[in-house]
Amino acid sequence: MSGVLVVMETLASGAALHRMSLEALAAGRKLAADLGSTCSAAVFSNAPAPLAATVAAKGVTTWAVESPQLEHYTADAWCAALQQLIGEAKPQFVLFAHTYQARDYAAKLATRFNEVLIGDVTHIRVDSGSPVFTRQWMQGKLNADYRHPSGTCFVSVQAGSFSADDSATAVGEVKNFTPTLDPSAIRTTPSAPFREAAQTVDLSSAPIIVSVGRGIGEQENLKLVEDLATALGAELAASRPICDAGWLPMERQVGSSGQTVAPKLYLAVGISGAIQHLVGMKAAGTVIAINKDPDAPIFEVADIGVVGDLFEVVPALTKAILAQKAS
């Protein structure tokens, strides 16, 4: 038993890979490299060849797991297929992205091996030749380290904790695998994929985010931040108090009870930096914070901190950005 197997997930259409799966693949590749081991991946479908080739191009051996019962996701089919694949590939570590789908079946799969799922992992390091998996407790107030003593280790990784890595020295091999799946053992009938409202925003894919907190004072003042976001070509987000007040829709909330984001630039305006908010944006590439309180916790994670009145700083910043774009 050796190596790392990353279970890839596709979007509801089945035509593309889920972004979080690419992050999980990066985590798996790093773990394998640190252990001096190998990393492979698995793609599930009734016709997995195109996506399997896409994953193999990232430099990992890829299992194309094919069956008519895998055309649409069901926990029973995924568990049965993975149980058989793990028996064939014999990985020591099995990694998932911590998506809603993985939460539905990964723990169930782990119990089939008399194991537990180490869920929502934010960091992986190798200490004395043994992996240590870090996950958060109490909405990010505490970090807990886990080691897995023996057997197959099942791990899901938190969104934004690992950056997707497209580097590859060579194209990996594609291996076909056809599990034996009994249709009568699949107890659920999948419905049509859930379609969210057209206005729903996926902040997790935004390269630039301008986020506003209670320091904005009144709902009427939001236009200052909206203008800044427009000038930057950024998505507008908020901390929980803004969304709880109904000033912005809940889909724009960043934090432990909202979306987890990892933009290249995160500009926090009037956000104090409560731990619940920091949990959702800690993976941002560069963090710029504007707050009049020099002791605000947000400055502890900011790469650039501006101590000042946002009602003076934000309009001046917007004006400077527009002037630069016009020149």
XYZ file of C-alpha atoms in Angstrom:
327
model
C 0.000 0.000 0.000
C 1.579 3.256 -1.131
C 0.948 6.485 -3.011
C -1.751 9.132 -3.072
C -5.046 8.873 -4.957
C -7.010 12.063 -5.621
C -10.684 11.680 -6.444
C -11.606 14.300 -9.032
C -15.048 15.853 -9.214
C -16.784 17.336 -12.229
C -19.272 20.156 -12.500
C -22.949 19.236 -12.680
C -22.795 19.211 -16.480
C -19.996 16.632 -16.369
C -18.129 18.582 -19.035
C -15.458 20.169 -16.845
C -13.512 19.570 -13.654
C -14.542 21.221 -10.416
C -12.037 23.929 -9.467
C -11.716 22.554 -5.943
C -10.689 19.177 -7.351
C -7.726 20.838 -9.029
C -6.765 22.260 -5.625
C -7.078 18.776 -4.100
C -4.863 17.443 -6.896
C -2.228 20.052 -6.038
C -2.409 18.951 -2.390
C -2.059 15.318 -3.425
C 0.916 15.998 -5.670
C 2.696 17.931 -2.918
C 2.000 15.239 -0.329
C 3.336 12.561 -2.670
C 6.445 14.622 -3.441
C 7.121 15.230 0.257
C 6.794 11.519 0.943
C 8.872 10.524 -2.064
C 5.848 8.636 -3.348
C 3.520 8.747 -6.370
C 0.274 10.581 -7.025
C -2.608 9.357 -9.167
C -6.122 10.607 -9.818
C -9.532 9.140 -10.612
C -12.259 10.485 -12.886
C -15.774 8.993 -12.734
C -18.229 8.978 -15.631
C -20.043 6.829 -18.144
C -17.552 8.302 -20.655
C -14.544 9.573 -18.670
C -11.884 9.526 -21.400
C -11.781 13.276 -22.293
C -11.555 14.476 -18.692
C -9.142 11.689 -17.796
C -6.840 12.936 -20.545
C -7.123 16.476 -19.156
C -6.081 15.296 -15.700
C -3.283 13.086 -17.063
C -1.873 16.144 -18.834
C -1.140 17.539 -15.378
C 1.469 14.845 -14.913
C -0.338 12.171 -12.913
C -1.454 8.651 -13.714
C -5.214 8.878 -14.126
C -7.827 6.197 -13.643
C -10.757 6.539 -16.062
C -13.494 4.857 -14.029
C -16.310 4.010 -16.411
C -19.806 2.608 -15.880
C -23.365 3.455 -16.982
C -24.194 3.748 -13.258
C -21.680 6.607 -12.988
C -23.406 8.853 -15.508
C -24.975 10.775 -12.617
C -23.713 11.030 -9.068
C -25.140 8.780 -6.361
C -23.446 8.004 -3.068
C -24.027 4.261 -3.491
C -22.429 4.073 -6.937
C -19.477 6.311 -6.057
C -18.736 4.370 -2.858
C -18.938 0.981 -4.565
C -16.773 2.083 -7.482
C -14.165 3.706 -5.263
C -14.059 0.735 -2.924
C -13.155 -1.466 -5.881
C -10.658 1.039 -7.302
C -8.895 1.400 -3.955
C -8.665 -2.376 -3.801
C -6.984 -2.320 -7.204
C -4.711 0.731 -6.804
C -3.975 0.238 -3.072
C -3.213 3.889 -2.233
C -2.115 4.813 1.267
C -3.879 8.184 1.074
C -7.152 9.094 -0.649
C -7.836 12.819 -1.074
C -11.073 14.634 -1.929
C -12.031 18.264 -2.313
C -14.275 19.220 0.612
C -17.323 19.802 -1.594
C -20.966 19.088 -0.813
C -20.700 15.954 -2.925
C -17.656 14.639 -1.071
C -19.319 15.368 2.262
C -22.195 13.191 1.115
C -20.205 10.023 0.480
C -16.555 10.256 1.609
C -17.192 9.399 5.258
C -19.398 6.506 4.175
C -16.575 5.220 1.979
C -14.057 5.519 4.816
C -16.228 3.396 7.115
C -16.131 0.586 4.541
C -12.429 0.358 5.344
C -13.005 0.771 9.103
C -11.419 4.205 8.856
C -12.513 7.781 9.517
C -12.486 10.807 7.237
C -10.190 13.657 8.254
C -12.362 16.419 6.868
C -11.835 20.023 5.789
C -8.043 19.954 6.067
C -6.322 23.324 5.648
C -2.661 22.287 5.735
C -0.561 19.170 5.212
C 3.041 18.760 6.299
C 5.357 15.787 6.644
C 7.021 15.417 10.039
C 9.543 12.617 10.653
C 8.343 10.862 7.534
C 4.689 10.937 8.603
C 1.996 13.305 7.292
C 0.341 15.694 9.727
C -3.078 17.007 8.686
C -4.331 20.296 10.146
C -7.989 21.210 10.410
C -9.791 23.947 12.307
C -12.061 23.805 15.327
C -14.580 26.280 16.676
C -14.899 28.247 13.438
C -11.165 28.714 13.080
C -10.357 29.667 16.671
C -8.220 26.541 17.124
C -6.098 24.364 14.853
C -5.873 20.622 15.452
C -3.206 18.288 14.044
C -4.013 14.705 13.075
C -1.820 11.741 12.241
C -3.069 8.517 10.713
C -1.284 5.507 12.241
C -1.942 2.819 9.622
C -4.291 1.627 6.905
C -5.833 3.760 4.187
C -6.117 7.431 5.160
C -9.085 9.429 3.820
C -8.752 13.226 3.713
C -10.802 16.098 2.296
C -9.158 19.490 1.753
C -10.734 22.881 2.348
C -11.404 25.203 -0.573
C -8.676 27.756 -1.134
C -6.132 26.035 1.115
C -4.037 24.783 -1.811
C -3.351 26.562 -5.092
C -4.089 24.610 -8.238
C -0.818 23.758 -9.990
C -0.710 23.189 -13.743
C 3.009 22.453 -13.927
C 3.865 19.027 -15.317
C 7.080 17.531 -16.632
C 5.339 14.787 -18.583
C 1.863 13.553 -19.451
C 0.656 10.834 -17.128
C -0.723 7.468 -18.178
C -4.474 6.893 -18.469
C -5.676 3.593 -17.052
C -9.165 2.278 -17.684
C -11.102 0.746 -14.812
C -14.602 -0.711 -15.021
C -16.123 -1.461 -11.616
C -18.827 -4.062 -11.139
C -21.890 -2.090 -10.097
C -25.246 -3.720 -9.426
C -28.032 -1.281 -10.439
C -30.316 -2.764 -7.788
C -27.819 -1.764 -5.084
C -28.099 1.904 -6.018
C -30.909 3.060 -3.776
C -31.323 6.629 -4.987
C -32.459 8.087 -8.284
C -30.651 11.313 -9.129
C -32.764 14.339 -9.928
C -31.840 17.047 -12.394
C -28.750 19.013 -11.301
C -29.554 21.841 -8.913
C -29.585 25.173 -10.710
C -29.055 28.244 -8.594
C -30.633 31.574 -9.415
C -29.071 33.381 -12.328
C -27.870 36.234 -10.112
C -25.913 33.933 -7.796
C -22.232 34.828 -7.684
C -19.426 32.310 -7.320
C -16.944 34.391 -5.364
C -14.570 31.441 -5.174
C -13.552 31.970 -8.811
C -13.124 35.765 -8.650
C -9.525 37.002 -9.134
C -10.198 40.331 -7.367
C -12.634 40.903 -4.500
C -13.532 44.115 -2.707
C -15.186 43.228 0.589
C -17.031 45.614 2.888
C -17.724 45.437 6.612
C -19.747 47.241 9.225
C -17.319 50.176 9.125
C -19.310 51.414 6.126
C -21.886 52.646 8.624
C -25.052 52.874 6.535
C -26.449 51.043 3.524
C -26.449 54.265 1.540
C -22.665 54.373 1.849
C -22.211 51.095 -0.019
C -21.959 52.987 -3.303
C -18.460 54.130 -2.311
C -17.276 50.523 -2.213
C -19.318 49.514 -5.254
C -17.585 52.248 -7.262
C -14.191 50.960 -6.119
C -15.085 47.404 -7.109
C -16.270 48.593 -10.517
C -13.054 50.551 -11.068
C -10.986 47.460 -10.233
C -13.180 45.078 -12.220
C -13.724 43.212 -8.953
C -16.537 41.254 -7.362
C -18.221 42.884 -4.377
C -18.351 40.859 -1.158
C -19.092 41.490 2.496
C -18.665 40.325 6.047
C -21.607 38.712 7.835
C -23.098 41.828 9.519
C -23.648 43.463 6.131
C -25.493 40.429 4.759
C -27.417 39.833 7.993
C -28.687 43.399 7.734
C -29.900 42.705 4.190
C -27.667 45.357 2.659
C -26.132 42.771 0.317
C -27.444 39.288 -0.564
C -26.175 36.327 1.466
C -24.467 34.928 -1.639
C -21.877 37.685 -1.256
C -20.872 36.802 2.294
C -17.294 35.667 2.900
C -16.488 33.687 6.027
C -17.076 30.487 7.947
C -20.830 30.686 7.320
C -20.438 32.109 3.807
C -18.133 31.484 0.877
C -14.459 30.538 1.060
C -12.436 32.545 -1.444
C -8.868 32.629 -2.740
C -8.546 35.655 -5.060
C -5.277 37.116 -6.228
C -6.282 40.367 -4.493
C -8.639 40.804 -1.531
C -9.365 44.387 -0.508
C -11.071 44.587 2.897
C -12.839 47.881 3.550
C -14.094 48.618 7.055
C -13.718 44.991 8.149
C -12.367 44.450 11.655
C -11.174 40.896 10.967
C -13.188 38.560 13.192
C -11.910 34.995 13.014
C -15.122 33.869 11.300
C -14.343 36.223 8.413
C -10.640 35.412 8.259
C -11.450 31.704 7.823
C -13.101 32.524 4.502
C -10.366 34.682 2.937
C -7.072 33.529 4.442
C -5.977 31.912 1.153
C -6.020 35.212 -0.767
C -2.806 36.014 -2.611
C -2.544 39.638 -1.461
C -4.679 41.248 1.235
C -5.117 45.015 1.479
C -7.013 46.332 4.501
C -8.487 49.794 5.050
C -9.602 50.489 8.611
C -9.438 53.464 10.959
C -8.630 51.236 13.950
C -4.857 50.551 13.985
C -5.450 47.569 16.290
C -8.022 45.862 14.040
C -7.245 42.118 13.722
C -7.491 42.359 9.935
C -4.070 44.050 9.918
C -2.499 40.879 11.321
C -3.204 39.075 8.023
C -2.962 42.041 5.648
C -0.009 42.411 3.300
C -0.761 46.125 3.013
C -2.576 48.046 5.736
C -4.073 51.515 5.406
C -5.007 53.110 8.724
C -7.472 55.810 7.841
C -11.065 56.883 7.345
C -12.538 54.770 4.542
C -14.759 57.684 3.538
C -11.600 59.570 2.603
C -9.394 56.692 1.447
C -11.853 54.800 -0.782
C -12.974 57.742 -2.996
C -9.346 58.824 -3.404
C -8.313 55.281 -4.332
C -11.160 54.944 -6.824
C -10.245 58.266 -8.406
C -6.582 57.259 -8.702
C -7.492 53.909 -10.311
C -9.793 55.544 -12.857
C -7.158 58.158 -13.675
C -4.555 55.439 -14.203
C -6.890 53.461 -16.479
C -7.648 56.599 -18.513
C -3.995 57.507 -19.038
